[in-house]
Amino acid sequence: MVAKSRMKLWLGAGLSALLALFASIPLAAQSTAGPGIPAALPAQAATGPLGDVAALAKEAQSWLIDLLRIDTTNPPGNEQAAAKYIAGVLDKEGIRSEFLDLAPGRSALVARLQSSAVADPSRALLLVAHMDVVGVDKSRWTVDPFGGIVKGGFIWGRGSMDDKGMLAANLAAFIALKRSGMHLNRDVIFLATADEEQGGDASIKILINKYWQKFAAGFALNEGGEVFVKNGKVQYIAVQASEKVAVNVAVIAKGPSGHASRPTKENAVVHLATAISKIGNYSAPVHFTTIVRRYFEQLAALEDDEIGKWMRSLDSSDRGEHAARVISDANPLWNSMMRDTIAPTMLSAGVRNNVIPGEARANLNIRLLPSNTVDALIAELTKLVNDPQIRFEVQPDAGLAAPPSSLESDLYTLLTKVGTREFPGVPVLPFQSTGATDSAQLRLRNVQSYGLEPFPLTDEEFRRMHGDDERLPVASFAKGVDFLCKVVAEFAATR
Ligand SMILES: [Zn+2]
């Protein structure tokens, strides 16, 4: 009864009441703050029109733990097991979901909350997260990576950050909307994807080609951003609006094979090593996209005076080049945001200790700015290496460049508004991620897709992503669920 009368009140109160729609989870947040996490995340009312949202975050934590216990290491992925679990959770809420089959053992899952009888995909909001995770070296973990363990204020496990935390938070926001019975002014679609970490036969690309009508939307929230904690405070919220493009290029050196007791200057190993050394010392030219320029402009105000000063002069013609050098030396992320980068990652040559091989190969993992092409970079590297024994070969797994999402869209505007309200005084910055996400494929379908990792995390925690002992602070998860719920509910209510 109490819940019902509350609901009526709230439905009559309109958009302004939505600001208080989802109660925060400050109690959990404050009592369980882990190392490096702000002791007092912004506090709000403990209850709201939706009832006990702290309880919702606890429920979401239990879904996250269950998902961590389902091993979706990719390859092979086996995402169908996670999809079945989520379908069960949705089923209990009376939400019908649908498996989108991709390959044996691999399915995505989609569910929809409808705003009206006639769907308008251009207004719909897609909540997307991937179910697969990268592999682990169990011997380097201090806990079972698939144990779903909670201890010391952390939720431990492969995927806790990337991306099952977001998956569980999306599920929470989606279910909260359903439970509220609120009137939606746009469809909200939940999508759990597969094969994000490998981009193969079960990837978003295949999903879009086969099933686009099932989840077509004008807007999306995905992984790829960050709520960045530094010196015990949330410093900024980075919303990913663009991403770099990953391309692998083989460097192949050829030379005469022969007896190692009679070496010649044409040895393929030596030519490859010389080429890699030149490439390793090469810096591609700096180019600022709109998003990166905005990022540095806004970040300048938050950095210490010295770095801030250089960030502000990045665009000036007289000091710009020097400033770019200072900034790129200061931080590998900043360096990668302003230019194409090349990381040699694999080497192979030789079959015997005493045989000079006829061929030596290296892999270059290249991350292109979305406006640049790999052909232009290879032309540059060919000139730099200047060796007829060397050739470059683009590998078939190249990512696709996508236009950035708009920094003027209704969703970006709302993210900025809710972000600065929920984390008082904290700016929201647009971000071009150096890593790739499913958002590029969505942007190529004209979806305004934004990366929002809603959990406040320190750099130290972020570095565990894809690494050993990946974990998510309990307090950060609860705060992230709260933040995401508010964003989703307020956007679903806007006309
Ligand atoms: Zn991910």
GROMACS .gro file of C-alpha atoms and ligand atoms in nm:
model
  496
    1MET     CA    1   0.000   0.000   0.000
    2VAL     CA    2   0.267   0.244   0.097
    3ALA     CA    3   0.459   0.177  -0.217
    4LYS     CA    4   0.148   0.223  -0.427
    5SER     CA    5   0.051   0.564  -0.292
    6ARG     CA    6   0.409   0.676  -0.328
    7MET     CA    7   0.408   0.569  -0.687
    8LYS     CA    8   0.093   0.766  -0.767
    9LEU     CA    9   0.233   1.079  -0.610
   10TRP     CA   10   0.545   1.047  -0.807
   11LEU     CA   11   0.378   0.978  -1.140
   12GLY     CA   12   0.173   1.292  -1.098
   13ALA     CA   13   0.472   1.504  -1.008
   14GLY     CA   14   0.638   1.485  -1.350
   15LEU     CA   15   0.994   1.534  -1.453
   16SER     CA   16   1.117   1.731  -1.155
   17ALA     CA   17   1.032   1.440  -0.929
   18LEU     CA   18   1.254   1.223  -1.142
   19LEU     CA   19   1.553   1.401  -0.999
   20ALA     CA   20   1.475   1.214  -0.683
   21LEU     CA   21   1.361   0.904  -0.866
   22PHE     CA   22   1.627   0.665  -0.767
   23ALA     CA   23   1.742   0.689  -0.412
   24SER     CA   24   2.112   0.670  -0.364
   25ILE     CA   25   2.305   0.399  -0.190
   26PRO     CA   26   2.513   0.615   0.038
   27LEU     CA   27   2.511   0.380   0.335
   28ALA     CA   28   2.674   0.092   0.154
   29ALA     CA   29   2.901   0.339  -0.017
   30GLN     CA   30   3.027   0.493   0.301
   31SER     CA   31   3.059   0.190   0.517
   32THR     CA   32   3.249  -0.023   0.270
   33ALA     CA   33   3.472   0.227   0.092
   34GLY     CA   34   3.785   0.045  -0.012
   35PRO     CA   35   4.140   0.170  -0.041
   36GLY     CA   36   4.168   0.463  -0.281
   37ILE     CA   37   3.794   0.510  -0.297
   38PRO     CA   38   3.646   0.832  -0.156
   39ALA     CA   39   3.530   0.767   0.199
   40ALA     CA   40   3.222   0.983   0.152
   41LEU     CA   41   3.065   0.948  -0.188
   42PRO     CA   42   2.798   1.217  -0.231
   43ALA     CA   43   2.509   1.135   0.000
   44GLN     CA   44   2.142   1.150  -0.091
   45ALA     CA   45   1.812   1.041   0.058
   46ALA     CA   46   1.804   0.675   0.154
   47THR     CA   47   1.465   0.609   0.000
   48GLY     CA   48   1.276   0.751  -0.296
   49PRO     CA   49   0.969   0.692  -0.509
   50LEU     CA   50   1.107   0.361  -0.626
   51GLY     CA   51   1.148   0.233  -0.276
   52ASP     CA   52   1.471   0.096  -0.143
   53VAL     CA   53   1.732   0.144  -0.412
   54ALA     CA   54   2.008   0.044  -0.171
   55ALA     CA   55   1.842  -0.296  -0.176
   56LEU     CA   56   1.842  -0.284  -0.555
   57ALA     CA   57   2.219  -0.229  -0.556
   58LYS     CA   58   2.257  -0.528  -0.323
   59GLU     CA   59   2.046  -0.736  -0.559
   60ALA     CA   60   2.255  -0.615  -0.852
   61GLN     CA   61   2.566  -0.718  -0.661
   62SER     CA   62   2.426  -1.070  -0.626
   63TRP     CA   63   2.360  -1.080  -1.003
   64LEU     CA   64   2.716  -0.962  -1.063
   65ILE     CA   65   2.854  -1.235  -0.835
   66ASP     CA   66   2.649  -1.500  -1.016
   67LEU     CA   67   2.771  -1.369  -1.353
   68LEU     CA   68   3.134  -1.377  -1.235
   69ARG     CA   69   3.088  -1.745  -1.149
   70ILE     CA   70   2.985  -1.821  -1.507
   71ASP     CA   71   3.313  -1.859  -1.692
   72THR     CA   72   3.276  -1.671  -2.021
   73THR     CA   73   3.645  -1.661  -2.108
   74ASN     CA   74   3.673  -1.574  -2.476
   75PRO     CA   75   3.769  -1.786  -2.659
   76PRO     CA   76   3.549  -1.983  -2.654
   77GLY     CA   77   3.311  -1.737  -2.482
   78ASN     CA   78   3.018  -1.963  -2.393
   79GLU     CA   79   2.812  -1.649  -2.346
   80GLN     CA   80   2.491  -1.849  -2.382
   81ALA     CA   81   2.524  -1.963  -2.020
   82ALA     CA   82   2.535  -1.601  -1.900
   83ALA     CA   83   2.251  -1.508  -2.137
   84LYS     CA   84   2.037  -1.788  -1.989
   85TYR     CA   85   2.108  -1.662  -1.639
   86ILE     CA   86   2.006  -1.306  -1.728
   87ALA     CA   87   1.694  -1.431  -1.905
   88GLY     CA   88   1.601  -1.603  -1.576
   89VAL     CA   89   1.648  -1.281  -1.377
   90LEU     CA   90   1.434  -1.086  -1.627
   91ASP     CA   91   1.172  -1.359  -1.632
   92LYS     CA   92   1.116  -1.323  -1.257
   93GLU     CA   93   1.037  -0.956  -1.321
   94GLY     CA   94   0.786  -1.045  -1.591
   95ILE     CA   95   1.017  -0.918  -1.865
   96ARG     CA   96   1.029  -1.129  -2.179
   97SER     CA   97   1.371  -1.156  -2.338
   98GLU     CA   98   1.497  -1.308  -2.658
   99PHE     CA   99   1.814  -1.499  -2.740
  100LEU     CA  100   1.994  -1.380  -3.051
  101ASP     CA  101   2.186  -1.688  -3.156
  102LEU     CA  102   2.528  -1.631  -3.309
  103ALA     CA  103   2.725  -1.956  -3.298
  104PRO     CA  104   2.709  -2.284  -3.104
  105GLY     CA  105   2.712  -2.190  -2.733
  106ARG     CA  106   2.710  -1.822  -2.815
  107SER     CA  107   2.405  -1.598  -2.794
  108ALA     CA  108   2.332  -1.236  -2.719
  109LEU     CA  109   2.022  -1.145  -2.521
  110VAL     CA  110   1.779  -0.861  -2.588
  111ALA     CA  111   1.481  -0.727  -2.392
  112ARG     CA  112   1.270  -0.416  -2.434
  113LEU     CA  113   1.057  -0.186  -2.221
  114GLN     CA  114   0.812  -0.029  -2.461
  115SER     CA  115   0.708   0.334  -2.449
  116SER     CA  116   0.417   0.301  -2.691
  117ALA     CA  117   0.256   0.061  -2.933
  118VAL     CA  118   0.448   0.209  -3.223
  119ALA     CA  119   0.821   0.195  -3.164
  120ASP     CA  120   1.036   0.493  -3.264
  121PRO     CA  121   1.387   0.349  -3.287
  122SER     CA  122   1.544   0.693  -3.337
  123ARG     CA  123   1.444   0.788  -2.979
  124ALA     CA  124   1.516   0.453  -2.814
  125LEU     CA  125   1.791   0.409  -2.554
  126LEU     CA  126   2.006   0.097  -2.577
  127LEU     CA  127   2.185  -0.030  -2.266
  128VAL     CA  128   2.467  -0.247  -2.389
  129ALA     CA  129   2.732  -0.454  -2.211
  130HIS     CA  130   2.930  -0.759  -2.312
  131MET     CA  131   2.919  -1.093  -2.134
  132ASP     CA  132   3.254  -1.236  -2.246
  133VAL     CA  133   3.581  -1.179  -2.058
  134VAL     CA  134   3.951  -1.209  -2.138
  135GLY     CA  135   4.150  -1.508  -2.014
  136VAL     CA  136   4.335  -1.536  -1.682
  137ASP     CA  137   4.667  -1.670  -1.560
  138LYS     CA  138   4.524  -1.838  -1.249
  139SER     CA  139   4.868  -1.879  -1.092
  140ARG     CA  140   4.897  -1.499  -1.065
  141TRP     CA  141   4.563  -1.443  -0.893
  142THR     CA  142   4.530  -1.436  -0.514
  143VAL     CA  143   4.163  -1.548  -0.537
  144ASP     CA  144   3.967  -1.776  -0.770
  145PRO     CA  145   3.899  -1.549  -1.071
  146PHE     CA  146   3.564  -1.724  -1.127
  147GLY     CA  147   3.471  -1.762  -0.760
  148GLY     CA  148   3.258  -1.447  -0.729
  149ILE     CA  149   3.433  -1.362  -0.404
  150VAL     CA  150   3.355  -1.055  -0.193
  151LYS     CA  151   3.621  -0.964   0.062
  152GLY     CA  152   3.795  -0.658   0.200
  153GLY     CA  153   3.535  -0.429   0.044
  154PHE     CA  154   3.590  -0.559  -0.310
  155ILE     CA  155   3.404  -0.781  -0.554
  156TRP     CA  156   3.680  -0.996  -0.704
  157GLY     CA  157   3.677  -1.172  -1.036
  158ARG     CA  158   3.754  -1.165  -1.405
  159GLY     CA  159   3.503  -0.930  -1.560
  160SER     CA  160   3.412  -0.745  -1.240
  161MET     CA  161   3.524  -0.424  -1.413
  162ASP     CA  162   3.519  -0.537  -1.775
  163ASP     CA  163   3.230  -0.570  -1.831
  164LYS     CA  164   3.008  -0.769  -1.598
  165GLY     CA  165   2.988  -0.481  -1.350
  166MET     CA  166   2.827  -0.269  -1.621
  167LEU     CA  167   2.615  -0.565  -1.729
  168ALA     CA  168   2.473  -0.602  -1.377
  169ALA     CA  169   2.427  -0.223  -1.344
  170ASN     CA  170   2.241  -0.212  -1.677
  171LEU     CA  171   2.022  -0.496  -1.558
  172ALA     CA  172   1.950  -0.306  -1.236
  173ALA     CA  173   1.854   0.015  -1.419
  174PHE     CA  174   1.634  -0.179  -1.661
  175ILE     CA  175   1.457  -0.375  -1.387
  176ALA     CA  176   1.413  -0.063  -1.173
  177LEU     CA  177   1.231   0.105  -1.461
  178LYS     CA  178   1.001  -0.194  -1.499
  179ARG     CA  179   0.929  -0.215  -1.127
  180SER     CA  180   0.853   0.158  -1.107
  181GLY     CA  181   0.579   0.132  -1.366
  182MET     CA  182   0.678   0.481  -1.478
  183HIS     CA  183   0.562   0.615  -1.810
  184LEU     CA  184   0.843   0.597  -2.064
  185ASN     CA  185   0.882   0.855  -2.334
  186ARG     CA  186   1.118   0.634  -2.528
  187ASP     CA  187   1.183   0.260  -2.550
  188VAL     CA  188   1.462   0.129  -2.333
  189ILE     CA  189   1.639  -0.177  -2.469
  190PHE     CA  190   1.868  -0.408  -2.273
  191LEU     CA  191   2.133  -0.586  -2.479
  192ALA     CA  192   2.393  -0.829  -2.350
  193THR     CA  193   2.647  -0.890  -2.625
  194ALA     CA  194   2.907  -1.159  -2.694
  195ASP     CA  195   3.257  -1.175  -2.834
  196GLU     CA  196   3.354  -0.816  -2.760
  197GLU     CA  197   3.704  -0.915  -2.655
  198GLN     CA  198   3.782  -1.099  -2.980
  199GLY     CA  199   3.551  -0.935  -3.232
  200GLY     CA  200   3.493  -1.261  -3.417
  201ASP     CA  201   3.196  -1.466  -3.533
  202ALA     CA  202   2.974  -1.365  -3.242
  203SER     CA  203   3.064  -0.998  -3.228
  204ILE     CA  204   2.846  -0.685  -3.236
  205LYS     CA  205   2.926  -0.657  -3.606
  206ILE     CA  206   2.755  -0.989  -3.677
  207LEU     CA  207   2.478  -0.903  -3.433
  208ILE     CA  208   2.406  -0.575  -3.616
  209ASN     CA  209   2.409  -0.745  -3.955
  210LYS     CA  210   2.177  -1.025  -3.845
  211TYR     CA  211   1.948  -0.870  -3.584
  212TRP     CA  212   1.964  -0.490  -3.611
  213GLN     CA  213   1.583  -0.446  -3.600
  214LYS     CA  214   1.575  -0.616  -3.260
  215PHE     CA  215   1.776  -0.341  -3.094
  216ALA     CA  216   1.785  -0.044  -3.333
  217ALA     CA  217   1.820   0.273  -3.126
  218GLY     CA  218   1.919   0.636  -3.161
  219PHE     CA  219   2.112   0.640  -2.833
  220ALA     CA  220   2.328   0.396  -2.640
  221LEU     CA  221   2.516   0.367  -2.313
  222ASN     CA  222   2.811   0.131  -2.317
  223GLU     CA  223   3.147   0.077  -2.145
  224GLY     CA  224   3.450   0.293  -2.221
  225GLY     CA  225   3.425   0.597  -1.994
  226GLU     CA  226   3.544   0.649  -1.638
  227VAL     CA  227   3.460   0.812  -1.308
  228PHE     CA  228   3.817   0.891  -1.218
  229VAL     CA  229   3.929   0.900  -0.855
  230LYS     CA  230   4.252   1.078  -0.763
  231ASN     CA  231   4.383   1.169  -0.419
  232GLY     CA  232   4.070   1.027  -0.257
  233LYS     CA  233   3.831   1.243  -0.462
  234VAL     CA  234   3.635   1.197  -0.783
  235GLN     CA  235   3.833   1.424  -1.016
  236TYR     CA  236   3.626   1.398  -1.331
  237ILE     CA  237   3.373   1.189  -1.520
  238ALA     CA  238   3.499   1.098  -1.865
  239VAL     CA  239   3.226   1.011  -2.116
  240GLN     CA  240   3.360   0.820  -2.412
  241ALA     CA  241   3.230   0.973  -2.735
  242SER     CA  242   3.488   0.839  -2.978
  243GLU     CA  243   3.753   0.572  -2.993
  244LYS     CA  244   4.075   0.486  -3.170
  245VAL     CA  245   4.088   0.211  -3.429
  246ALA     CA  246   4.294  -0.104  -3.371
  247VAL     CA  247   4.485  -0.247  -3.668
  248ASN     CA  248   4.749  -0.520  -3.665
  249VAL     CA  249   5.025  -0.495  -3.922
  250ALA     CA  250   5.287  -0.764  -3.983
  251VAL     CA  251   5.643  -0.651  -4.054
  252ILE     CA  252   5.810  -0.916  -4.267
  253ALA     CA  253   6.185  -0.928  -4.333
  254LYS     CA  254   6.319  -1.160  -4.603
  255GLY     CA  255   6.678  -1.267  -4.658
  256PRO     CA  256   6.886  -1.561  -4.769
  257SER     CA  257   6.874  -1.855  -4.530
  258GLY     CA  258   7.196  -2.040  -4.464
  259HIS     CA  259   7.457  -2.178  -4.226
  260ALA     CA  260   7.497  -1.967  -3.912
  261SER     CA  261   7.876  -2.009  -3.931
  262ARG     CA  262   7.884  -1.787  -4.243
  263PRO     CA  263   7.657  -1.488  -4.174
  264THR     CA  264   7.589  -1.217  -4.430
  265LYS     CA  265   7.462  -0.863  -4.405
  266GLU     CA  266   7.124  -0.972  -4.550
  267ASN     CA  267   7.024  -1.169  -4.237
  268ALA     CA  268   6.645  -1.125  -4.205
  269VAL     CA  269   6.664  -1.116  -3.822
  270VAL     CA  270   6.903  -0.822  -3.829
  271HIS     CA  271   6.691  -0.634  -4.083
  272LEU     CA  272   6.378  -0.693  -3.880
  273ALA     CA  273   6.547  -0.580  -3.559
  274THR     CA  274   6.674  -0.262  -3.725
  275ALA     CA  275   6.328  -0.187  -3.864
  276ILE     CA  276   6.158  -0.245  -3.528
  277SER     CA  277   6.410  -0.025  -3.354
  278LYS     CA  278   6.335   0.263  -3.595
  279ILE     CA  279   5.960   0.208  -3.563
  280GLY     CA  280   5.985   0.193  -3.185
  281ASN     CA  281   6.150   0.534  -3.177
  282TYR     CA  282   5.904   0.692  -3.419
  283SER     CA  283   5.632   0.932  -3.303
  284ALA     CA  284   5.343   0.993  -3.540
  285PRO     CA  285   5.236   1.355  -3.583
  286VAL     CA  286   5.000   1.508  -3.330
  287HIS     CA  287   4.642   1.562  -3.440
  288PHE     CA  288   4.365   1.689  -3.214
  289THR     CA  289   4.010   1.575  -3.278
  290THR     CA  290   3.731   1.797  -3.142
  291ILE     CA  291   3.678   1.557  -2.854
  292VAL     CA  292   4.043   1.543  -2.755
  293ARG     CA  293   4.072   1.921  -2.771
  294ARG     CA  294   3.769   1.956  -2.541
  295TYR     CA  295   3.912   1.690  -2.308
  296PHE     CA  296   4.241   1.874  -2.261
  297GLU     CA  297   4.072   2.215  -2.231
  298GLN     CA  298   3.858   2.089  -1.945
  299LEU     CA  299   4.128   1.877  -1.785
  300ALA     CA  300   4.368   2.174  -1.775
  301ALA     CA  301   4.162   2.324  -1.494
  302LEU     CA  302   4.202   2.007  -1.283
  303GLU     CA  303   4.568   1.929  -1.332
  304ASP     CA  304   4.852   2.083  -1.135
  305ASP     CA  305   4.966   2.426  -1.253
  306GLU     CA  306   5.260   2.306  -1.458
  307ILE     CA  307   5.076   2.038  -1.661
  308GLY     CA  308   4.763   2.256  -1.681
  309LYS     CA  309   4.972   2.535  -1.831
  310TRP     CA  310   5.102   2.304  -2.105
  311MET     CA  311   4.754   2.164  -2.172
  312ARG     CA  312   4.625   2.515  -2.226
  313SER     CA  313   4.898   2.592  -2.478
  314LEU     CA  314   4.846   2.276  -2.688
  315ASP     CA  315   4.654   2.472  -2.947
  316SER     CA  316   4.874   2.779  -2.974
  317SER     CA  317   5.087   2.780  -3.287
  318ASP     CA  318   5.409   2.901  -3.124
  319ARG     CA  319   5.416   2.674  -2.818
  320GLY     CA  320   5.184   2.395  -2.932
  321GLU     CA  321   5.449   2.154  -3.048
  322HIS     CA  322   5.656   2.188  -2.732
  323ALA     CA  323   5.340   2.155  -2.521
  324ALA     CA  324   5.244   1.834  -2.702
  325ARG     CA  325   5.588   1.691  -2.622
  326VAL     CA  326   5.554   1.775  -2.254
  327ILE     CA  327   5.202   1.629  -2.234
  328SER     CA  328   5.282   1.314  -2.429
  329ASP     CA  329   5.589   1.245  -2.212
  330ALA     CA  330   5.384   1.295  -1.896
  331ASN     CA  331   5.129   1.022  -1.959
  332PRO     CA  332   5.105   0.733  -2.211
  333LEU     CA  333   4.726   0.772  -2.226
  334TRP     CA  334   4.753   1.139  -2.323
  335ASN     CA  335   5.021   1.053  -2.576
  336SER     CA  336   4.794   0.794  -2.735
  337MET     CA  337   4.497   1.031  -2.743
  338MET     CA  338   4.682   1.279  -2.965
  339ARG     CA  339   4.849   1.060  -3.226
  340ASP     CA  340   4.856   0.720  -3.397
  341THR     CA  341   5.056   0.479  -3.182
  342ILE     CA  342   5.250   0.168  -3.276
  343ALA     CA  343   5.332  -0.107  -3.027
  344PRO     CA  344   5.544  -0.400  -3.150
  345THR     CA  345   5.387  -0.694  -2.969
  346MET     CA  346   5.514  -1.020  -3.121
  347LEU     CA  347   5.832  -1.149  -3.283
  348SER     CA  348   5.900  -1.473  -3.462
  349ALA     CA  349   6.197  -1.610  -3.653
  350GLY     CA  350   6.416  -1.914  -3.678
  351VAL     CA  351   6.386  -2.292  -3.648
  352ARG     CA  352   6.734  -2.394  -3.522
  353ASN     CA  353   7.013  -2.228  -3.325
  354ASN     CA  354   7.257  -2.273  -3.612
  355VAL     CA  355   7.034  -2.181  -3.908
  356ILE     CA  356   6.993  -1.828  -4.041
  357PRO     CA  357   6.621  -1.805  -4.122
  358GLY     CA  358   6.497  -1.678  -4.456
  359GLU     CA  359   6.219  -1.482  -4.290
  360ALA     CA  360   6.158  -1.292  -3.965
  361ARG     CA  361   5.826  -1.139  -3.862
  362ALA     CA  362   5.692  -0.896  -3.607
  363ASN     CA  363   5.342  -0.781  -3.525
  364LEU     CA  364   5.269  -0.414  -3.479
  365ASN     CA  365   4.956  -0.334  -3.283
  366ILE     CA  366   4.858   0.004  -3.422
  367ARG     CA  367   4.597   0.236  -3.274
  368LEU     CA  368   4.488   0.494  -3.529
  369LEU     CA  369   4.312   0.819  -3.461
  370PRO     CA  370   3.966   0.773  -3.615
  371SER     CA  371   4.042   1.033  -3.884
  372ASN     CA  372   4.365   0.863  -4.000
  373THR     CA  373   4.427   0.567  -4.231
  374VAL     CA  374   4.662   0.274  -4.193
  375ASP     CA  375   4.781   0.314  -4.554
  376ALA     CA  376   4.910   0.664  -4.481
  377LEU     CA  377   5.092   0.540  -4.172
  378ILE     CA  378   5.248   0.245  -4.358
  379ALA     CA  379   5.367   0.482  -4.630
  380GLU     CA  380   5.538   0.683  -4.357
  381LEU     CA  381   5.692   0.370  -4.197
  382THR     CA  382   5.814   0.244  -4.535
  383LYS     CA  383   6.005   0.571  -4.583
  384LEU     CA  384   6.138   0.556  -4.228
  385VAL     CA  385   6.257   0.195  -4.249
  386ASN     CA  386   6.391   0.245  -4.601
  387ASP     CA  387   6.482  -0.120  -4.655
  388PRO     CA  388   6.384  -0.326  -4.962
  389GLN     CA  389   6.409  -0.646  -4.755
  390ILE     CA  390   6.115  -0.528  -4.538
  391ARG     CA  391   5.748  -0.523  -4.625
  392PHE     CA  392   5.431  -0.446  -4.429
  393GLU     CA  393   5.112  -0.648  -4.441
  394VAL     CA  394   4.783  -0.528  -4.291
  395GLN     CA  395   4.613  -0.812  -4.103
  396PRO     CA  396   4.248  -0.894  -4.173
  397ASP     CA  397   4.117  -0.814  -3.822
  398ALA     CA  398   4.128  -0.433  -3.856
  399GLY     CA  399   3.870  -0.227  -3.666
  400LEU     CA  400   3.651   0.029  -3.837
  401ALA     CA  401   3.670   0.404  -3.792
  402ALA     CA  402   3.345   0.563  -3.682
  403PRO     CA  403   3.238   0.926  -3.657
  404PRO     CA  404   3.232   1.057  -3.299
  405SER     CA  405   2.910   1.082  -3.102
  406SER     CA  406   2.775   1.435  -3.070
  407LEU     CA  407   2.865   1.651  -2.771
  408GLU     CA  408   2.536   1.837  -2.822
  409SER     CA  409   2.292   1.544  -2.817
  410ASP     CA  410   2.015   1.520  -2.555
  411LEU     CA  411   2.187   1.222  -2.396
  412TYR     CA  412   2.528   1.387  -2.368
  413THR     CA  413   2.364   1.698  -2.221
  414LEU     CA  414   2.180   1.483  -1.968
  415LEU     CA  415   2.494   1.288  -1.876
  416THR     CA  416   2.668   1.618  -1.806
  417LYS     CA  417   2.379   1.742  -1.595
  418VAL     CA  418   2.330   1.424  -1.390
  419GLY     CA  419   2.706   1.371  -1.356
  420THR     CA  420   2.777   1.713  -1.206
  421ARG     CA  421   2.473   1.682  -0.982
  422GLU     CA  422   2.553   1.334  -0.849
  423PHE     CA  423   2.921   1.414  -0.803
  424PRO     CA  424   2.894   1.779  -0.696
  425GLY     CA  425   3.149   2.008  -0.854
  426VAL     CA  426   3.296   1.729  -1.066
  427PRO     CA  427   3.321   1.812  -1.438
  428VAL     CA  428   3.210   1.581  -1.715
  429LEU     CA  429   3.468   1.557  -1.994
  430PRO     CA  430   3.430   1.405  -2.339
  431PHE     CA  431   3.678   1.125  -2.393
  432GLN     CA  432   3.831   0.949  -2.691
  433SER     CA  433   3.929   0.606  -2.566
  434THR     CA  434   4.253   0.450  -2.683
  435GLY     CA  435   4.093   0.106  -2.659
  436ALA     CA  436   3.816  -0.021  -2.884
  437THR     CA  437   3.457  -0.092  -2.777
  438ASP     CA  438   3.135  -0.205  -2.943
  439SER     CA  439   3.036   0.162  -2.972
  440ALA     CA  440   3.225   0.211  -3.300
  441GLN     CA  441   2.994  -0.035  -3.472
  442LEU     CA  442   2.691   0.137  -3.320
  443ARG     CA  443   2.815   0.482  -3.427
  444LEU     CA  444   2.843   0.353  -3.781
  445ARG     CA  445   2.467   0.290  -3.754
  446ASN     CA  446   2.410   0.653  -3.648
  447VAL     CA  447   2.366   0.564  -3.280
  448GLN     CA  448   2.477   0.838  -3.040
  449SER     CA  449   2.668   0.595  -2.822
  450TYR     CA  450   2.849   0.701  -2.503
  451GLY     CA  451   3.091   0.512  -2.285
  452LEU     CA  452   3.004   0.543  -1.921
  453GLU     CA  453   3.187   0.326  -1.670
  454PRO     CA  454   2.978   0.460  -1.383
  455PHE     CA  455   3.191   0.319  -1.100
  456PRO     CA  456   3.433   0.560  -0.927
  457LEU     CA  457   3.779   0.402  -0.963
  458THR     CA  458   4.140   0.499  -0.909
  459ASP     CA  459   4.403   0.453  -1.175
  460GLU     CA  460   4.547   0.168  -0.968
  461GLU     CA  461   4.214  -0.016  -0.986
  462PHE     CA  462   4.172   0.058  -1.358
  463ARG     CA  463   4.505  -0.104  -1.431
  464ARG     CA  464   4.371  -0.439  -1.310
  465MET     CA  465   4.133  -0.446  -1.606
  466HIS     CA  466   4.247  -0.739  -1.825
  467GLY     CA  467   4.517  -0.795  -1.556
  468ASP     CA  468   4.554  -1.006  -1.242
  469ASP     CA  469   4.321  -0.976  -0.943
  470GLU     CA  470   4.061  -0.770  -1.127
  471ARG     CA  471   3.815  -0.634  -0.872
  472LEU     CA  472   3.551  -0.371  -0.818
  473PRO     CA  473   3.508  -0.188  -0.487
  474VAL     CA  474   3.167  -0.267  -0.337
  475ALA     CA  475   3.112   0.104  -0.268
  476SER     CA  476   3.195   0.199  -0.625
  477PHE     CA  477   2.961  -0.061  -0.764
  478ALA     CA  478   2.675   0.065  -0.548
  479LYS     CA  479   2.741   0.427  -0.642
  480GLY     CA  480   2.769   0.331  -1.010
  481VAL     CA  481   2.436   0.147  -1.003
  482ASP     CA  482   2.276   0.453  -0.846
  483PHE     CA  483   2.429   0.693  -1.099
  484LEU     CA  484   2.336   0.477  -1.397
  485CYS     CA  485   1.979   0.429  -1.272
  486LYS     CA  486   1.936   0.807  -1.251
  487VAL     CA  487   2.074   0.866  -1.598
  488VAL     CA  488   1.853   0.597  -1.752
  489ALA     CA  489   1.534   0.699  -1.570
  490GLU     CA  490   1.574   1.067  -1.647
  491PHE     CA  491   1.654   1.002  -2.012
  492ALA     CA  492   1.361   0.759  -2.045
  493ALA     CA  493   1.133   1.032  -1.911
  494THR     CA  494   1.250   1.313  -2.141
  495ARG     CA  495   1.032   1.402  -2.438
  496ZN      ZN  496   3.503  -0.451  -2.216
   0.00000   0.00000   0.00000
